[in-house]
């Protein structure tokens, strides 16, 4: 008797073999929001524990990269920079690119590197990649500040820099590139739980992608014959718009930006599908 | 009638054996092709039951098969079974760490699983930071943790080290901190996996006490353990799993008794065939171990009990000793005593025949477990086997008067009687 009554009652949770792919679990994620921020905090503190310079490393990394680029691509290879100061040109690309590549690489081993936690406790798995996107956002913030300092210096000292109204698009660009990195990351992460082959491609692939984006060279010097390859790269228009907004050089096009947006949205949903599918059973295959 | 807060319906879990490698993709494609045509998954039909000791023909194995049960609010359910029976898999399914291959689990209320203590501890973070991190991983909010911080620190007894990175903690401190956090979770349903096997005796006692508190507050607990005494004292219901199937669901006492009888060889051991295949190791092989009544056919209070041990010894020129230990099913040791087999460093290769005779009216009626230890010079353990066989002593040989008196032993007294008329 009581069984019948109970079977009609509402259950708070039903664990089933398969779930709906579009189930975003937003409610769950919201319930675990404290965990998200604690993970961010953990990443932030743990990385620089027992270092002398601490968070200063956030500055050193992009500066050294920019200097290297200036020497190799600017002075040795003599690749033009659209008439802009070299260090500013490279910093501009590196700041946004780092956010993308850090997010991608870190989220791409979500399952593999957290297997010991995921195997013991349940919480919405999406918390992990989301915490990566947020902690990288902090890093981006620091590096962005550094870029702004250099930018303001050149803005005052020379007339090569022409910022424009497109600067208002910057928050949107950051969100867009962050989600693109996340989407790539969770897809790779989901696929590598069972077949680890892709793992070998990541660092190589990310590097390749960087050279297919206008970071060490301006889009304007790419020969027409190959331009479509660079433009097919969804990162291109985001970085190009970013540069255009701050420096006033480069190519700006709503079409290309719309392409990047559509690409990201589709990629994100594809990522959600595979992530949702894999998170249920990855413990058995990882 | 109490509410049902957890309901497992036909849950099964299949695992693939062996390595994942290049062969896997062909199975995946085959599976996908069957699904695409609307057919059944070809690999779900396969699969041996989960008996690890026997190599099966199939590459797939059912860790759990058609498990059905319900848990009411406030019940404390012990899940028992030998290693590999599927206990941990069941807990993983219940705690959502992995999904069942088929079937459903329905849960009412907040559920928290404690499959390990200190999950997600970061070695570089301080004790305090880890309390927050671990608490949040287990499902607490920051505010909840903050309000319980003091209690957690008190319970763990690490107040002094609160701001030290946990990598400098001893393993015991780590465990204590981990358990302290978990103990202050307040879910409606708590799932606990054998975490009590850690820490020193005092802390274990504290943990058991905490578990009792939790259940007395009307919360539901699912508890997996090999500690039968703990299961008996904490739980009010027992579920026995054997090879991935639910074998028994009833009172905790019945489940524990059944566990002992299912898993411990109650017929004794008699080995025929090559010596090196017998139970034991390179030094000692047990050829025969039997518990026999000295009089009559049945082991009873009045029959007297002979424990027959025949073992093969391969060590030459040693002092070999044999110790037997008898305990009740509640793990109360009745006695632990032994004998020296060779006294003058004169052991030789061959089979030694021993018989330990227990007097009649010594062990009371009941079920007992026997452990055996072979030693050298009463110092080094050559071979030890805990709870190798079980046996039951009946109240009376005939069974006509089956009333059992309380107590573990039933000694014969040297009675002296006198009387003085007033």
XYZ file of C-alpha atoms in Angstrom:
708
model
C 0.000 0.000 0.000
C 2.605 2.449 1.052
C 4.607 1.448 -1.971
C 1.928 2.665 -4.281
C 1.677 5.958 -2.519
C 5.402 6.393 -2.630
C 5.871 5.486 -6.240
C 3.690 8.421 -7.176
C 5.644 10.856 -5.098
C 8.182 13.229 -6.490
C 11.769 12.129 -6.311
C 14.418 14.764 -5.937
C 16.872 12.898 -8.018
C 16.766 10.007 -10.418
C 20.003 8.372 -11.447
C 19.532 6.927 -14.890
C 21.796 5.313 -17.457
C 21.350 8.189 -19.877
C 20.431 11.800 -19.492
C 19.151 14.337 -21.942
C 21.981 15.960 -23.820
C 20.686 19.468 -23.442
C 20.496 19.170 -19.689
C 22.653 22.096 -18.630
C 22.207 21.442 -14.913
C 22.203 25.170 -14.318
C 20.380 24.717 -11.035
C 22.963 22.233 -9.828
C 25.824 24.428 -10.931
C 24.310 27.335 -9.082
C 24.033 25.251 -5.934
C 27.733 24.474 -6.172
C 28.802 28.030 -6.962
C 30.851 28.212 -3.771
C 32.814 25.219 -4.932
C 33.519 26.942 -8.236
C 35.073 29.910 -6.492
C 37.005 27.721 -4.090
C 38.514 25.903 -7.047
C 39.459 29.235 -8.564
C 41.072 30.228 -5.309
C 42.854 26.916 -5.050
C 44.282 27.232 -8.565
C 45.372 30.741 -7.880
C 47.054 30.059 -4.563
C 48.493 26.657 -5.396
C 50.282 27.750 -8.559
C 52.349 30.393 -6.846
C 52.894 28.752 -3.456
C 56.577 28.407 -2.717
C 57.640 30.808 -5.434
C 59.489 34.008 -4.565
C 57.985 36.216 -7.217
C 54.465 34.887 -6.766
C 51.844 36.519 -8.965
C 54.521 38.637 -10.650
C 55.010 35.625 -12.902
C 51.703 36.605 -14.501
C 53.499 39.684 -15.838
C 56.782 38.042 -16.667
C 55.347 35.391 -18.957
C 53.728 37.690 -21.545
C 56.563 40.201 -21.385
C 59.175 37.576 -22.202
C 56.994 36.163 -24.962
C 56.513 39.648 -26.429
C 60.255 40.353 -26.279
C 61.025 37.030 -27.946
C 58.521 37.761 -30.697
C 59.964 41.247 -31.162
C 63.458 39.846 -31.612
C 62.613 36.849 -33.775
C 59.618 37.872 -35.868
C 60.132 41.612 -35.782
C 63.876 42.049 -36.089
C 65.188 38.808 -37.540
C 62.315 37.753 -39.799
C 61.337 41.389 -40.309
C 57.625 40.672 -40.459
C 55.803 44.029 -40.636
C 53.382 45.036 -37.898
C 50.999 47.331 -39.748
C 53.227 50.269 -38.840
C 52.637 49.766 -35.147
C 55.226 49.619 -32.370
C 56.321 45.986 -32.364
C 56.063 45.344 -28.633
C 52.527 46.750 -28.548
C 51.484 44.741 -31.582
C 52.689 41.479 -30.079
C 51.367 42.197 -26.592
C 47.950 42.857 -28.070
C 47.791 39.449 -29.743
C 49.459 37.541 -26.921
C 47.123 38.858 -24.206
C 44.007 37.479 -25.831
C 45.679 34.405 -27.289
C 47.063 33.357 -23.922
C 43.592 33.431 -22.455
C 42.345 31.209 -25.241
C 45.200 28.732 -25.215
C 45.428 28.502 -21.409
C 41.710 27.839 -21.168
C 41.831 25.268 -23.943
C 44.827 23.378 -22.618
C 43.707 23.385 -19.011
C 40.126 22.310 -19.730
C 41.264 19.665 -22.171
C 42.386 17.403 -19.353
C 39.430 18.038 -17.057
C 38.553 14.369 -16.809
C 42.010 12.881 -16.805
C 43.519 15.163 -14.182
C 40.523 15.154 -11.858
C 39.767 11.466 -12.050
C 40.743 10.975 -8.417
C 38.164 13.507 -7.284
C 35.478 12.622 -9.800
C 35.809 8.988 -8.819
C 34.937 9.670 -5.229
C 32.450 12.499 -5.090
C 29.653 13.741 -7.235
C 29.259 17.379 -8.141
C 28.349 18.859 -11.509
C 31.451 18.097 -13.540
C 31.029 21.316 -15.495
C 32.190 23.157 -12.372
C 35.764 22.178 -13.193
C 36.063 23.710 -16.691
C 34.026 26.694 -15.533
C 36.469 27.280 -12.706
C 39.285 27.189 -15.252
C 37.615 29.842 -17.374
C 37.193 32.043 -14.307
C 40.687 31.607 -12.913
C 42.143 32.291 -16.333
C 39.979 35.388 -16.468
C 41.833 36.688 -13.439
C 45.121 35.971 -15.146
C 43.840 37.701 -18.250
C 42.840 40.675 -16.120
C 46.388 41.027 -14.833
C 47.923 40.691 -18.274
C 45.353 43.025 -19.740
C 46.383 45.637 -17.210
C 49.965 45.257 -18.337
C 48.875 45.651 -21.940
C 46.899 48.781 -21.029
C 49.972 50.335 -19.422
C 52.040 49.807 -22.576
C 49.116 50.906 -24.718
C 48.624 54.158 -22.796
C 52.357 54.832 -23.008
C 52.301 54.603 -26.821
C 48.986 56.419 -27.017
C 50.545 59.426 -25.326
C 53.979 59.211 -26.901
C 53.179 58.484 -30.537
C 50.416 58.981 -33.064
C 50.519 55.462 -34.488
C 47.776 54.219 -32.178
C 44.156 54.972 -33.058
C 41.612 53.456 -30.669
C 37.995 53.597 -31.760
C 34.436 52.859 -30.713
C 34.891 49.125 -31.278
C 36.592 49.085 -27.879
C 33.082 48.591 -26.503
C 33.140 45.141 -28.061
C 36.075 44.022 -25.915
C 34.071 42.356 -23.092
C 32.116 40.471 -25.728
C 35.355 39.396 -27.431
C 36.739 38.101 -24.159
C 33.611 36.088 -23.393
C 33.547 34.760 -26.930
C 37.149 33.596 -26.987
C 36.844 32.186 -23.469
C 33.892 30.040 -24.418
C 35.616 28.968 -27.610
C 38.604 27.772 -25.604
C 36.282 26.047 -23.140
C 34.318 24.359 -25.926
C 37.432 23.035 -27.628
C 38.761 21.988 -24.240
C 35.741 20.016 -23.074
C 35.393 18.304 -26.440
C 39.008 17.188 -26.348
C 38.682 16.251 -22.691
C 35.608 14.138 -23.387
C 37.161 12.414 -26.348
C 40.413 11.645 -24.587
C 38.809 9.727 -21.715
C 38.518 6.665 -23.878
C 40.992 7.271 -26.662
C 44.023 9.161 -25.546
C 45.403 9.707 -29.017
C 44.103 13.258 -29.168
C 46.166 14.212 -26.154
C 49.307 14.106 -28.238
C 47.802 16.541 -30.680
C 46.866 19.244 -28.208
C 50.072 21.172 -27.588
C 51.057 20.706 -31.188
C 47.601 21.682 -32.426
C 47.408 24.780 -30.236
C 50.764 25.960 -31.519
C 49.674 25.373 -35.093
C 46.512 27.312 -34.429
C 48.537 30.231 -33.100
C 50.446 30.473 -36.335
C 47.147 30.338 -38.179
C 45.995 33.413 -36.230
C 47.202 36.963 -36.838
C 49.379 37.218 -33.752
C 52.936 37.385 -35.006
C 51.901 38.924 -38.322
C 49.109 41.276 -39.447
C 46.285 39.901 -41.555
C 47.106 42.479 -44.208
C 50.347 40.800 -45.277
C 48.784 37.381 -45.841
C 48.714 36.600 -49.579
C 45.176 36.489 -51.011
C 45.705 32.849 -51.979
C 46.021 31.722 -48.346
C 43.870 34.311 -46.661
C 40.832 32.023 -46.518
C 42.737 29.573 -44.315
C 43.516 32.258 -41.785
C 39.991 33.610 -41.944
C 38.497 30.153 -41.526
C 40.206 30.058 -38.169
C 37.475 31.332 -35.809
C 40.049 32.942 -33.529
C 41.268 35.237 -36.304
C 38.378 37.680 -36.381
C 38.293 37.956 -32.583
C 41.967 38.837 -32.334
C 41.771 41.060 -35.381
C 38.798 42.943 -33.909
C 40.598 43.301 -30.605
C 43.618 44.767 -32.342
C 41.478 47.031 -34.478
C 39.624 48.357 -31.452
C 42.734 49.284 -29.504
C 45.249 50.082 -32.214
C 43.116 51.117 -35.149
C 45.010 48.860 -37.520
C 43.911 45.649 -39.153
C 40.708 44.460 -40.676
C 37.332 44.719 -39.041
C 34.314 42.903 -40.418
C 30.944 42.133 -38.882
C 30.680 39.104 -41.129
C 33.807 37.458 -39.841
C 32.831 38.256 -36.270
C 29.399 36.729 -36.815
C 31.127 33.666 -38.209
C 33.196 33.347 -35.015
C 30.089 33.776 -32.889
C 28.147 31.078 -34.757
C 31.147 28.797 -34.663
C 31.484 29.227 -30.896
C 27.795 28.670 -30.213
C 27.726 25.489 -32.292
C 30.979 24.271 -30.797
C 29.727 24.978 -27.286
C 26.597 22.913 -27.791
C 28.561 20.118 -29.380
C 30.853 20.285 -26.360
C 27.914 20.130 -23.971
C 26.542 17.059 -25.699
C 29.741 15.069 -25.526
C 30.603 16.354 -22.072
C 27.194 15.381 -20.696
C 27.466 12.009 -22.313
C 30.948 11.314 -21.079
C 30.597 12.656 -17.531
C 28.120 9.906 -16.716
C 30.387 7.037 -17.511
C 33.912 8.281 -17.822
C 34.908 6.735 -14.514
C 34.699 3.353 -16.179
C 37.002 4.220 -19.031
C 39.431 6.873 -17.904
C 4.729 4.070 7.722
C 8.082 5.704 7.161
C 8.926 7.369 3.928
C 10.956 5.609 1.314
C 13.876 7.905 0.571
C 15.909 5.732 -1.738
C 14.786 3.198 -4.229
C 17.015 1.096 -6.451
C 15.243 -0.456 -9.377
C 16.927 -3.192 -11.356
C 20.305 -1.591 -11.322
C 23.008 -3.389 -13.230
C 26.487 -2.337 -14.076
C 28.666 -3.792 -16.747
C 32.397 -3.398 -17.020
C 34.751 -4.283 -19.769
C 37.673 -6.383 -18.755
C 41.223 -5.973 -19.893
C 42.899 -3.096 -21.615
C 41.254 -0.379 -23.564
C 43.116 -0.148 -26.768
C 42.866 -0.435 -30.469
C 40.328 -3.243 -30.229
C 37.887 -1.028 -28.384
C 36.949 1.144 -31.308
C 35.578 -1.769 -33.294
C 33.284 -2.631 -30.381
C 32.190 0.978 -30.152
C 31.409 1.095 -33.845
C 29.546 -2.193 -33.684
C 27.550 -0.938 -30.694
C 26.761 2.337 -32.417
C 25.708 0.503 -35.597
C 23.310 -1.682 -33.637
C 21.852 1.342 -31.890
C 21.504 3.264 -35.120
C 19.362 0.461 -36.521
C 17.289 0.437 -33.350
C 18.639 -2.883 -32.163
C 19.761 -3.887 -28.739
C 23.310 -3.287 -27.646
C 25.094 -6.501 -28.654
C 27.431 -6.385 -25.665
C 24.765 -6.037 -23.007
C 23.739 -9.607 -23.565
C 27.165 -10.927 -22.845
C 28.920 -10.937 -19.571
C 29.742 -13.338 -16.839
C 28.625 -12.875 -13.325
C 31.241 -11.236 -11.216
C 33.315 -14.063 -9.851
C 36.849 -12.796 -10.038
C 38.521 -16.020 -9.134
C 37.265 -17.852 -12.196
C 38.404 -16.596 -15.576
C 35.348 -16.220 -17.743
C 35.120 -16.453 -21.483
C 33.596 -13.033 -21.995
C 35.353 -9.697 -22.061
C 32.456 -8.083 -20.255
C 31.476 -8.620 -16.693
C 28.432 -7.669 -14.649
C 29.621 -6.004 -11.486
C 26.044 -5.568 -10.403
C 23.081 -7.454 -11.708
C 19.433 -6.570 -11.124
C 19.726 -5.033 -7.695
C 16.423 -3.981 -6.156
C 15.892 -2.518 -2.751
C 14.264 0.325 -0.887
C 15.512 2.298 2.049
C 13.191 4.064 4.447
C 13.935 7.301 6.183
C 16.063 6.874 9.294
C 17.214 3.376 8.472
C 20.850 2.445 8.869
C 21.626 -0.151 6.261
C 24.821 -2.156 6.239
C 25.990 -3.428 2.873
C 28.278 -6.409 3.203
C 29.914 -8.913 0.937
C 33.390 -10.139 0.295
C 35.879 -8.235 -1.839
C 34.599 -7.945 -5.354
C 30.970 -8.615 -4.518
C 30.013 -5.231 -5.958
C 29.690 -3.169 -2.806
C 31.823 -0.313 -3.976
C 30.243 -0.311 -7.409
C 26.839 -0.096 -5.781
C 27.953 2.853 -3.679
C 29.403 4.541 -6.747
C 26.114 4.187 -8.564
C 24.125 5.423 -5.568
C 26.405 8.406 -5.128
C 26.255 9.311 -8.825
C 29.938 8.855 -9.407
C 29.086 6.510 -12.205
C 25.803 5.605 -13.867
C 24.220 2.194 -13.926
C 24.250 0.372 -17.254
C 20.550 -0.304 -16.817
C 18.013 0.531 -14.138
C 17.328 3.565 -12.026
C 18.001 4.906 -8.579
C 15.453 7.284 -7.115
C 16.471 9.497 -4.278
C 14.611 11.886 -2.055
C 16.531 14.588 -0.248
C 20.139 15.621 -0.241
C 22.605 12.797 -0.602
C 26.264 12.848 0.306
C 28.754 10.102 -0.236
C 31.852 9.472 1.746
C 33.778 7.038 -0.392
C 37.081 8.400 0.819
C 38.137 10.947 3.394
C 39.852 14.108 2.357
C 38.888 14.016 -1.307
C 40.441 16.892 -3.188
C 42.799 17.963 -0.430
C 45.448 20.131 -1.994
C 48.842 19.549 -0.374
C 49.908 23.186 -0.691
C 46.828 24.655 0.931
C 46.511 25.073 4.670
C 44.226 23.000 6.842
C 41.716 25.819 6.973
C 41.671 26.305 3.215
C 41.279 22.590 2.718
C 38.343 22.450 5.112
C 36.504 24.868 2.868
C 37.564 23.161 -0.345
C 36.761 19.649 0.805
C 33.517 20.744 2.426
C 32.408 22.378 -0.805
C 33.354 19.304 -2.814
C 31.148 17.272 -0.493
C 28.302 19.662 -1.184
C 28.340 22.187 1.625
C 28.045 25.891 1.008
C 30.647 28.303 2.238
C 28.281 29.684 4.874
C 27.553 26.196 6.219
C 31.231 25.419 6.531
C 31.945 28.707 8.214
C 29.311 28.048 10.850
C 30.751 24.624 11.590
C 34.416 25.466 11.305
C 34.988 25.483 15.028
C 33.280 22.128 15.557
C 35.255 20.583 12.715
C 38.562 21.809 14.111
C 37.620 20.597 17.576
C 36.597 17.193 16.331
C 39.744 16.686 14.311
C 42.022 17.908 17.071
C 44.401 19.744 14.764
C 43.754 23.297 15.935
C 47.463 23.963 16.240
C 48.183 23.091 12.635
C 45.216 24.846 11.084
C 47.312 27.259 9.055
C 50.015 24.807 8.041
C 49.902 23.279 4.550
C 48.456 19.799 4.763
C 51.477 18.308 3.053
C 53.252 18.703 6.383
C 50.541 16.734 8.188
C 50.981 13.166 9.267
C 48.728 10.758 7.444
C 46.729 10.289 10.632
C 46.083 14.021 10.927
C 45.021 14.143 7.318
C 42.504 11.357 7.877
C 41.207 12.925 11.068
C 40.685 16.244 9.347
C 39.005 14.525 6.401
C 36.626 12.619 8.600
C 35.897 15.643 10.757
C 34.721 17.560 7.707
C 32.636 14.682 6.462
C 31.121 14.086 9.867
C 29.735 17.591 9.876
C 27.936 17.222 6.597
C 24.250 17.208 7.190
C 22.679 15.371 4.297
C 19.413 13.491 4.546
C 21.119 10.399 3.183
C 24.711 9.579 4.024
C 26.672 6.928 2.184
C 29.791 5.710 3.952
C 32.411 3.375 2.569
C 34.733 1.687 4.997
C 36.430 4.898 6.051
C 36.391 3.759 9.611
C 39.228 1.380 8.955
C 41.644 4.263 9.390
C 43.012 6.150 12.336
C 43.892 4.898 15.753
C 41.525 3.034 18.031
C 40.459 6.145 19.887
C 39.570 7.963 16.701
C 37.726 4.966 15.322
C 35.605 4.949 18.439
C 34.903 8.637 17.952
C 33.868 7.989 14.348
C 31.540 5.166 15.296
C 30.013 7.403 17.943
C 29.481 10.133 15.373
C 27.833 7.673 13.014
C 25.452 6.657 15.795
C 24.597 10.312 16.400
C 23.865 10.795 12.748
C 21.466 7.869 12.641
C 19.782 8.856 15.873
C 18.939 12.213 14.332
C 16.642 10.385 11.959
C 18.934 10.525 8.982
C 19.425 7.626 6.645
C 22.791 5.938 6.454
C 24.138 3.379 4.010
C 27.259 1.809 5.382
C 29.675 -0.518 3.653
C 32.104 -2.369 5.823
C 34.084 -5.482 6.429
C 33.888 -4.839 10.132
C 31.029 -7.147 11.006
C 30.941 -6.045 14.633
C 30.475 -2.430 13.504
C 27.756 -3.436 11.059
C 25.973 -5.377 13.762
C 26.098 -2.603 16.309
C 25.392 0.343 14.007
C 22.957 -0.927 11.438
C 19.427 -2.108 11.754
C 19.295 -3.759 8.400
C 21.771 -5.713 6.313
C 22.117 -6.304 2.593
C 24.423 -9.057 1.454
C 25.885 -8.961 -2.032
C 27.402 -12.012 -3.656
C 29.042 -11.765 -7.051
C 27.092 -8.655 -7.961
C 23.725 -10.039 -6.999
C 21.623 -9.181 -4.017
C 21.695 -12.352 -1.978
C 20.017 -11.343 1.228
C 18.112 -8.365 2.573
C 16.956 -8.513 6.176
C 18.083 -7.801 9.687
C 21.759 -6.988 10.110
C 22.333 -10.021 12.352
C 20.942 -12.450 9.805
C 22.922 -10.810 7.021
C 26.185 -11.034 8.950
C 25.546 -14.675 9.896
C 24.757 -15.501 6.323
C 27.896 -13.721 5.187
C 30.034 -15.815 7.478
C 28.384 -18.993 6.369
C 28.533 -18.196 2.696
C 32.092 -17.071 2.623
C 33.909 -19.021 5.189
C 34.440 -22.637 4.533
C 32.257 -24.311 7.097
C 33.024 -27.835 5.996
C 36.682 -27.631 6.840
C 39.517 -27.998 4.407
C 40.826 -31.197 2.963
C 43.365 -30.963 0.221
C 44.038 -33.766 -2.188
C 46.443 -33.437 -5.038
C 49.815 -31.749 -5.311
C 51.116 -30.168 -2.129
C 52.057 -26.887 -3.771
C 48.421 -26.241 -4.668
C 47.210 -26.356 -1.095
C 46.370 -23.204 0.887
C 49.477 -21.608 2.328
C 52.799 -20.360 1.110
C 56.251 -21.687 0.364
C 56.892 -22.561 3.998
C 53.576 -23.944 5.102
C 50.735 -25.646 3.254
C 47.518 -26.570 5.010
C 46.566 -30.079 3.947
C 43.637 -30.567 6.255
C 41.742 -28.496 8.761
C 38.629 -29.950 10.336
C 36.497 -29.347 13.353
C 35.093 -32.667 14.511
C 32.960 -33.856 17.420
C 34.866 -36.227 19.676
C 31.724 -38.150 20.508
C 28.824 -38.730 18.180
C 28.087 -37.139 14.827
C 27.286 -33.531 15.663
C 29.342 -30.744 17.146
C 27.578 -29.908 20.345
C 28.147 -28.517 23.773
C 28.490 -32.037 25.098
C 30.379 -33.694 22.283
C 33.846 -32.305 22.917
C 35.563 -30.684 19.958
C 38.640 -31.815 18.083
C 40.432 -29.359 15.833
C 42.470 -31.378 13.381
C 45.319 -29.621 11.616
C 47.504 -31.403 9.081
C 50.098 -29.231 7.440
C 53.035 -29.651 5.155
C 56.209 -27.951 6.321
C 59.143 -27.263 4.028
C 61.484 -25.645 6.545
C 64.316 -27.739 7.927
C 65.818 -27.270 11.379
C 63.377 -24.742 12.765
C 61.083 -24.465 15.744
C 57.608 -24.498 14.318
C 54.559 -23.541 16.328
C 50.867 -23.433 15.575
C 48.373 -21.071 17.168
C 44.651 -21.201 16.795
C 42.229 -18.478 17.622
C 38.504 -18.948 18.010
C 36.176 -15.978 17.889
C 32.458 -15.446 17.820
C 30.678 -13.945 14.835
C 30.750 -10.654 16.739
C 34.537 -10.810 16.642
C 34.908 -11.487 20.341
C 37.968 -13.662 20.795
C 37.211 -16.725 22.907
C 40.773 -17.920 23.102
C 44.089 -17.551 21.353
C 46.430 -20.347 22.172
C 48.889 -22.606 20.494
C 51.413 -25.324 20.751
C 55.021 -25.817 19.775
C 55.343 -28.521 17.168
C 59.110 -28.887 17.005
C 61.105 -27.801 20.008
C 64.795 -28.447 19.317
C 65.272 -26.831 15.940
C 64.485 -30.181 14.382
C 61.643 -29.513 11.967
C 61.801 -31.478 8.757
C 60.061 -31.490 5.418
C 56.862 -33.419 5.561
C 53.367 -33.422 6.911
C 52.711 -32.824 10.573
C 49.486 -34.093 12.066
C 48.054 -32.166 14.988
C 44.894 -32.394 16.999
C 43.720 -29.775 19.465
C 41.139 -31.207 21.792
C 38.670 -28.896 23.474
C 36.836 -30.369 26.426
C 33.127 -30.903 26.447
C 31.011 -28.241 28.094
C 33.478 -25.555 27.148
C 32.186 -23.659 24.108
C 28.553 -22.725 24.410
C 26.168 -23.251 21.526
C 26.759 -20.726 18.768
C 28.681 -19.931 15.650
C 32.415 -19.473 15.703
C 35.265 -18.534 13.421
C 38.685 -20.092 13.485
C 41.924 -18.317 12.588
C 45.239 -20.093 12.363
C 48.838 -18.899 12.581
C 51.994 -20.847 11.898
C 55.079 -19.369 13.497
C 58.777 -19.833 13.881
C 60.362 -19.619 17.340
C 57.072 -18.133 18.531
C 58.286 -14.940 17.002
C 58.074 -14.850 13.215
C 54.833 -15.510 11.414
C 55.302 -18.099 8.707
C 51.725 -18.181 7.580
C 48.559 -16.636 8.935
C 45.028 -17.084 7.761
C 42.297 -15.130 9.474
C 38.852 -16.644 9.762
C 39.746 -19.622 7.672
C 36.771 -21.744 8.645
C 33.588 -21.337 10.620
C 31.714 -23.860 12.669
C 28.572 -24.086 14.700
C 28.195 -25.751 18.045
C 24.694 -27.060 18.684
C 23.076 -27.027 22.108
C 22.701 -30.759 22.331
C 23.699 -33.691 20.190
C 20.177 -34.969 19.736
C 18.672 -31.567 19.219
C 15.630 -32.470 21.289
C 16.197 -29.789 23.841
C 17.383 -26.849 21.833
C 17.246 -24.084 24.397
C 20.459 -22.067 24.307
C 21.887 -20.566 27.427
C 23.491 -17.150 27.146
C 27.249 -16.725 27.167
C 30.188 -17.730 25.057
C 31.528 -20.463 27.322
C 29.685 -22.933 29.415
C 32.234 -24.299 31.862
C 31.876 -27.216 34.186
C 32.199 -26.048 37.755
C 33.974 -27.676 40.617
C 30.997 -27.273 42.803
C 31.227 -27.621 46.533
C 27.966 -27.893 48.354
C 27.249 -27.817 52.016
C 24.204 -27.314 54.067
C 23.622 -26.373 57.589
C 20.258 -26.835 59.085
C 19.165 -24.067 61.297
